[in-house]
Structure formats: C-alpha cells, structure tokens
PDB file of C-alpha atoms and ligand atoms in Angstrom:
ATOM      1  CA  UNK A   3     104.087 117.595  83.846  1.00 49.00           C
ATOM      2  CA  UNK A   4     101.937 120.123  85.590  1.00 63.00           C
ATOM      3  CA  UNK A   5      98.842 118.037  84.875  1.00 75.00           C
ATOM      4  CA  UNK A   6     100.446 115.078  86.442  1.00 73.00           C
ATOM      5  CA  UNK A   7     101.528 117.146  89.345  1.00 79.00           C
ATOM      6  CA  UNK A   8      97.921 118.478  89.794  1.00 84.00           C
ATOM      7  CA  UNK A   9      96.494 115.018  89.599  1.00 83.00           C
ATOM      8  CA  UNK A  10      99.142 113.854  92.108  1.00 86.00           C
ATOM      9  CA  UNK A  11      97.995 116.322  94.679  1.00 89.00           C
ATOM     10  CA  UNK A  12      94.222 115.781  93.989  1.00 92.00           C
ATOM     11  CA  UNK A  13      94.909 111.894  94.338  1.00 93.00           C
ATOM     12  CA  UNK A  14      96.800 112.100  97.457  1.00 93.00           C
ATOM     13  CA  UNK A  15      94.231 114.602  99.116  1.00 94.00           C
ATOM     14  CA  UNK A  16      91.415 112.468  98.060  1.00 96.00           C
ATOM     15  CA  UNK A  17      92.697 109.164  99.247  1.00 97.00           C
ATOM     16  CA  UNK A  18      93.964 110.621 102.416  1.00 96.00           C
ATOM     17  CA  UNK A  19      90.601 112.133 103.183  1.00 96.00           C
ATOM     18  CA  UNK A  20      88.762 109.035 102.243  1.00 97.00           C
ATOM     19  CA  UNK A  21      90.991 106.059 102.540  1.00 98.00           C
ATOM     20  CA  UNK A  22      89.675 103.020 100.582  1.00 98.00           C
ATOM     21  CA  UNK A  23      89.660  99.623 102.407  1.00 98.00           C
ATOM     22  CA  UNK A  24      90.355 101.408 105.701  1.00 98.00           C
ATOM     23  CA  UNK A  25      89.218  98.891 108.429  1.00 98.00           C
ATOM     24  CA  UNK A  26      90.679  95.967 110.371  1.00 97.00           C
ATOM     25  CA  UNK A  27      89.940  92.617 109.026  1.00 97.00           C
ATOM     26  CA  UNK A  28      89.327  90.072 111.831  1.00 95.00           C
ATOM     27  CA  UNK A  29      89.316  87.089 109.548  1.00 95.00           C
ATOM     28  CA  UNK A  30      92.355  87.961 107.536  1.00 96.00           C
ATOM     29  CA  UNK A  31      94.806  85.166 107.003  1.00 93.00           C
ATOM     30  CA  UNK A  32      97.713  87.325 106.569  1.00 95.00           C
ATOM     31  CA  UNK A  33      98.583  90.428 108.613  1.00 95.00           C
ATOM     32  CA  UNK A  34     101.728  92.511 109.136  1.00 96.00           C
ATOM     33  CA  UNK A  35     102.690  95.972 110.668  1.00 96.00           C
ATOM     34  CA  UNK A  36     104.781  98.535 109.077  1.00 97.00           C
ATOM     35  CA  UNK A  37     106.557 101.542 110.557  1.00 97.00           C
ATOM     36  CA  UNK A  38     108.385 104.330 108.834  1.00 96.00           C
ATOM     37  CA  UNK A  39     110.562 105.966 111.672  1.00 95.00           C
ATOM     38  CA  UNK A  40     111.730 108.801 109.433  1.00 94.00           C
ATOM     39  CA  UNK A  41     108.163 110.347 109.233  1.00 95.00           C
ATOM     40  CA  UNK A  42     106.327 108.497 112.046  1.00 96.00           C
ATOM     41  CA  UNK A  43     103.863 106.514 109.563  1.00 97.00           C
ATOM     42  CA  UNK A  44     102.363 103.364 111.097  1.00 97.00           C
ATOM     43  CA  UNK A  45     100.139 100.876 109.365  1.00 96.00           C
ATOM     44  CA  UNK A  46      98.675  97.449 109.683  1.00 97.00           C
ATOM     45  CA  UNK A  47      97.919  95.480 106.608  1.00 97.00           C
ATOM     46  CA  UNK A  48      95.349  92.657 106.376  1.00 97.00           C
ATOM     47  CA  UNK A  49      95.030  90.145 103.505  1.00 97.00           C
ATOM     48  CA  UNK A  50      92.781  87.423 102.608  1.00 96.00           C
ATOM     49  CA  UNK A  51      94.437  84.887 100.174  1.00 95.00           C
ATOM     50  CA  UNK A  52      92.637  82.485  97.738  1.00 95.00           C
ATOM     51  CA  UNK A  53      95.389  80.216  96.724  1.00 94.00           C
ATOM     52  CA  UNK A  54      97.923  82.365  94.926  1.00 95.00           C
ATOM     53  CA  UNK A  55      95.609  85.275  94.560  1.00 97.00           C
ATOM     54  CA  UNK A  56      94.877  88.207  96.918  1.00 98.00           C
ATOM     55  CA  UNK A  57      91.132  88.110  97.272  1.00 97.00           C
ATOM     56  CA  UNK A  58      90.810  90.964  99.800  1.00 98.00           C
ATOM     57  CA  UNK A  59      93.157  93.646 101.373  1.00 98.00           C
ATOM     58  CA  UNK A  60      92.395  96.315 103.938  1.00 98.00           C
ATOM     59  CA  UNK A  61      94.569  98.548 106.222  1.00 98.00           C
ATOM     60  CA  UNK A  62      94.409 100.747 109.315  1.00 98.00           C
ATOM     61  CA  UNK A  63      96.942 103.089 110.844  1.00 97.00           C
ATOM     62  CA  UNK A  64      98.064 106.721 111.248  1.00 97.00           C
ATOM     63  CA  UNK A  65     100.409 108.333 108.919  1.00 97.00           C
ATOM     64  CA  UNK A  66     101.119 111.375 106.628  1.00 96.00           C
ATOM     65  CA  UNK A  67      99.016 112.008 103.664  1.00 95.00           C
ATOM     66  CA  UNK A  68     101.446 110.244 101.296  1.00 95.00           C
ATOM     67  CA  UNK A  69     101.678 106.907 103.324  1.00 97.00           C
ATOM     68  CA  UNK A  70      97.914 106.850 103.837  1.00 97.00           C
ATOM     69  CA  UNK A  71      97.082 107.495 100.017  1.00 97.00           C
ATOM     70  CA  UNK A  72      99.667 105.032  99.019  1.00 97.00           C
ATOM     71  CA  UNK A  73      98.287 102.279 101.188  1.00 98.00           C
ATOM     72  CA  UNK A  74      94.761 103.123 100.097  1.00 98.00           C
ATOM     73  CA  UNK A  75      95.633 102.992  96.484  1.00 97.00           C
ATOM     74  CA  UNK A  76      97.669  99.732  96.986  1.00 98.00           C
ATOM     75  CA  UNK A  77      94.826  97.904  98.551  1.00 98.00           C
ATOM     76  CA  UNK A  78      92.755  98.772  95.506  1.00 97.00           C
ATOM     77  CA  UNK A  79      95.531  97.858  92.963  1.00 97.00           C
ATOM     78  CA  UNK A  80      96.396  94.434  94.576  1.00 97.00           C
ATOM     79  CA  UNK A  81      92.854  93.114  95.133  1.00 97.00           C
ATOM     80  CA  UNK A  82      92.173  90.278  92.766  1.00 97.00           C
ATOM     81  CA  UNK A  83      95.891  89.976  91.575  1.00 97.00           C
ATOM     82  CA  UNK A  84      98.118  86.983  91.993  1.00 97.00           C
ATOM     83  CA  UNK A  85     101.282  87.166  93.914  1.00 96.00           C
ATOM     84  CA  UNK A  86     103.414  87.242  90.816  1.00 96.00           C
ATOM     85  CA  UNK A  87     101.259  90.096  89.377  1.00 96.00           C
ATOM     86  CA  UNK A  88     101.664  92.037  92.769  1.00 96.00           C
ATOM     87  CA  UNK A  89     105.452  91.390  92.607  1.00 95.00           C
ATOM     88  CA  UNK A  90     105.621  92.881  89.192  1.00 95.00           C
ATOM     89  CA  UNK A  91     103.652  95.736  90.176  1.00 95.00           C
ATOM     90  CA  UNK A  92     105.688  96.416  93.160  1.00 95.00           C
ATOM     91  CA  UNK A  93     108.990  96.329  91.076  1.00 94.00           C
ATOM     92  CA  UNK A  94     107.555  98.900  88.595  1.00 93.00           C
ATOM     93  CA  UNK A  95     106.318 101.081  91.349  1.00 94.00           C
ATOM     94  CA  UNK A  96     109.707 101.049  93.071  1.00 93.00           C
ATOM     95  CA  UNK A  97     111.437 101.819  89.926  1.00 92.00           C
ATOM     96  CA  UNK A  98     109.162 104.709  89.283  1.00 91.00           C
ATOM     97  CA  UNK A  99     109.856 106.266  92.656  1.00 91.00           C
ATOM     98  CA  UNK A 100     113.526 105.649  92.812  1.00 89.00           C
ATOM     99  CA  UNK A 101     114.249 106.950  89.170  1.00 89.00           C
ATOM    100  CA  UNK A 102     115.648 110.562  89.370  1.00 85.00           C
ATOM    101  CA  UNK A 103     113.333 113.381  88.076  1.00 81.00           C
ATOM    102  CA  UNK A 104     115.423 114.080  85.041  1.00 83.00           C
ATOM    103  CA  UNK A 105     115.373 110.702  83.735  1.00 86.00           C
ATOM    104  CA  UNK A 106     112.408 109.103  81.658  1.00 84.00           C
ATOM    105  CA  UNK A 107     110.708 106.438  83.408  1.00 82.00           C
ATOM    106  CA  UNK A 108     108.140 103.788  82.197  1.00 80.00           C
ATOM    107  CA  UNK A 109     104.745 103.694  83.794  1.00 81.00           C
ATOM    108  CA  UNK A 110     103.582 100.521  82.124  1.00 80.00           C
ATOM    109  CA  UNK A 111     100.917  98.679  83.980  1.00 84.00           C
ATOM    110  CA  UNK A 112     101.009 101.099  86.813  1.00 89.00           C
ATOM    111  CA  UNK A 113      97.687 102.733  86.033  1.00 88.00           C
ATOM    112  CA  UNK A 114      96.487 105.002  88.874  1.00 88.00           C
ATOM    113  CA  UNK A 115      99.799 104.372  90.678  1.00 92.00           C
ATOM    114  CA  UNK A 116     101.458 106.617  88.149  1.00 89.00           C
ATOM    115  CA  UNK A 117     100.497 109.707  90.079  1.00 87.00           C
ATOM    116  CA  UNK A 118     103.225 108.801  92.675  1.00 90.00           C
ATOM    117  CA  UNK A 119     105.952 109.790  90.146  1.00 87.00           C
ATOM    118  CA  UNK A 120     105.340 113.129  91.835  1.00 86.00           C
ATOM    119  CA  UNK A 121     106.982 111.829  94.920  1.00 89.00           C
ATOM    120  CA  UNK A 122     110.347 111.526  93.100  1.00 87.00           C
ATOM    121  CA  UNK A 123     110.445 115.561  93.682  1.00 85.00           C
ATOM    122  CA  UNK A 124     110.750 114.804  97.286  1.00 86.00           C
ATOM    123  CA  UNK A 125     113.087 111.887  97.902  1.00 85.00           C
ATOM    124  CA  UNK A 126     112.797 111.975 101.519  1.00 87.00           C
ATOM    125  CA  UNK A 127     109.018 110.942 101.025  1.00 92.00           C
ATOM    126  CA  UNK A 128     109.869 107.912  99.048  1.00 93.00           C
ATOM    127  CA  UNK A 129     109.681 105.727 102.316  1.00 95.00           C
ATOM    128  CA  UNK A 130     106.132 107.134 103.096  1.00 96.00           C
ATOM    129  CA  UNK A 131     105.029 105.828  99.667  1.00 96.00           C
ATOM    130  CA  UNK A 132     106.653 102.459  99.955  1.00 96.00           C
ATOM    131  CA  UNK A 133     105.883 101.714 103.526  1.00 97.00           C
ATOM    132  CA  UNK A 134     102.436 100.068 102.384  1.00 97.00           C
ATOM    133  CA  UNK A 135     104.404  97.883  99.956  1.00 97.00           C
ATOM    134  CA  UNK A 136     107.125  96.752 102.434  1.00 96.00           C
ATOM    135  CA  UNK A 137     104.313  95.859 104.855  1.00 97.00           C
ATOM    136  CA  UNK A 138     102.614  93.948 102.081  1.00 97.00           C
ATOM    137  CA  UNK A 139     105.772  91.782 101.593  1.00 95.00           C
ATOM    138  CA  UNK A 140     105.881  91.171 105.265  1.00 95.00           C
ATOM    139  CA  UNK A 141     102.213  90.271 105.284  1.00 96.00           C
ATOM    140  CA  UNK A 142     102.632  87.816 102.294  1.00 94.00           C
ATOM    141  CA  UNK A 143     105.252  86.034 104.280  1.00 92.00           C
ATOM    142  CA  UNK A 144     102.999  86.019 107.375  1.00 83.00           C
ATOM    143  CA  UNK A 145     101.695  82.558 106.556  1.00 64.00           C
ATOM    144  CA  UNK A 146      99.002  81.308 108.927  1.00 56.00           C
ATOM    145  CA  UNK A 147      96.914  79.124 106.649  1.00 47.00           C
ATOM    146  CA  UNK A 148      98.792  78.835 103.432  1.00 45.00           C
ATOM    147  CA  UNK A 149     101.474  76.360 102.707  1.00 45.00           C
ATOM    148  CA  UNK A 150     104.445  77.829 100.854  1.00 44.00           C
ATOM    149  CA  UNK A 151     105.215  76.015  97.562  1.00 44.00           C
ATOM    150  CA  UNK A 152     108.249  78.041  96.475  1.00 42.00           C
TER     151      UNK A 152
HETATM  152 ZN1  LIG B 297     105.052 109.806 105.883  1.00 53.50          ZN
END
C-alpha cells in the first residue's frame, strides 16, 4: 500500500511537471472544454479520430496537479484505442475512484492509471481526477467530421 502511495505521488508530480500531449491541436476533429468549479480546474481536450479509433489526443489548460496529471495520463492511455475500449477503460477508472478505501477493487486493464487509487483517500479530489474523462466524453460527442452510427 505504501509503495502504491509513493508511486502515486511520484507519478502525479512527474506528469504535473511535464504533462504529456500538452498542446493545442489546430486540426483536431473533436474538441471540448471541461471545468471543475469545486477546484477551479479548466482544460481543453483535442482529439483526432480515425473511424472508431482515437488516433491522436492532446490537451491544454490550468488546474491542480491531480487534474493535470490525470489529463496527461489519459491522453497517453486513449491514443490508439477504439471508442469501445475507451468506454471500458473509463468505467474501470471510475469504479476505481469511487470504491471506498476499505473495499478491494479490481485494477484489471488500468495499467498505469492504477496509481489513481490513491485519490480514494481524498474524495473531494475525485472530480479533479475525472475532469479529463468527462471532457473526453463531451469531445467524443462533438462530431464535426464523423457521422454517428449508433
Ligand atoms: Zn483539482
């Protein structure tokens, strides 16, 4: 447990200091803004879709360390994945964050995102960690060039 906590802190610090995929994307075909008024986190998310697959993702914005690290790790995790895979990933991530500390939780398929289980100790920060994912949902619905088949 303390190993995971240390990893959590190191990972958050690292991604906050050097966010991955942190740039605007002028030729993005999907885009959305997210705001977490509880903490003041703001971010913009950019996606490029190749059919049903996310071929590229980036973000910009200003927020706390958790929201920035979460957006950074999310863009890494979703690149190259299909929308179905992303949906499954988000549901696992959400379950991880909303399961009380004393209950066991599965981290199947979460890979590096597992470190966010540390956020469960601070329920008020859960919205910081999920902001990027809510914004992702909005961006996916922002269809400029893709026809919806569902
Ligand atoms: Zn925050």
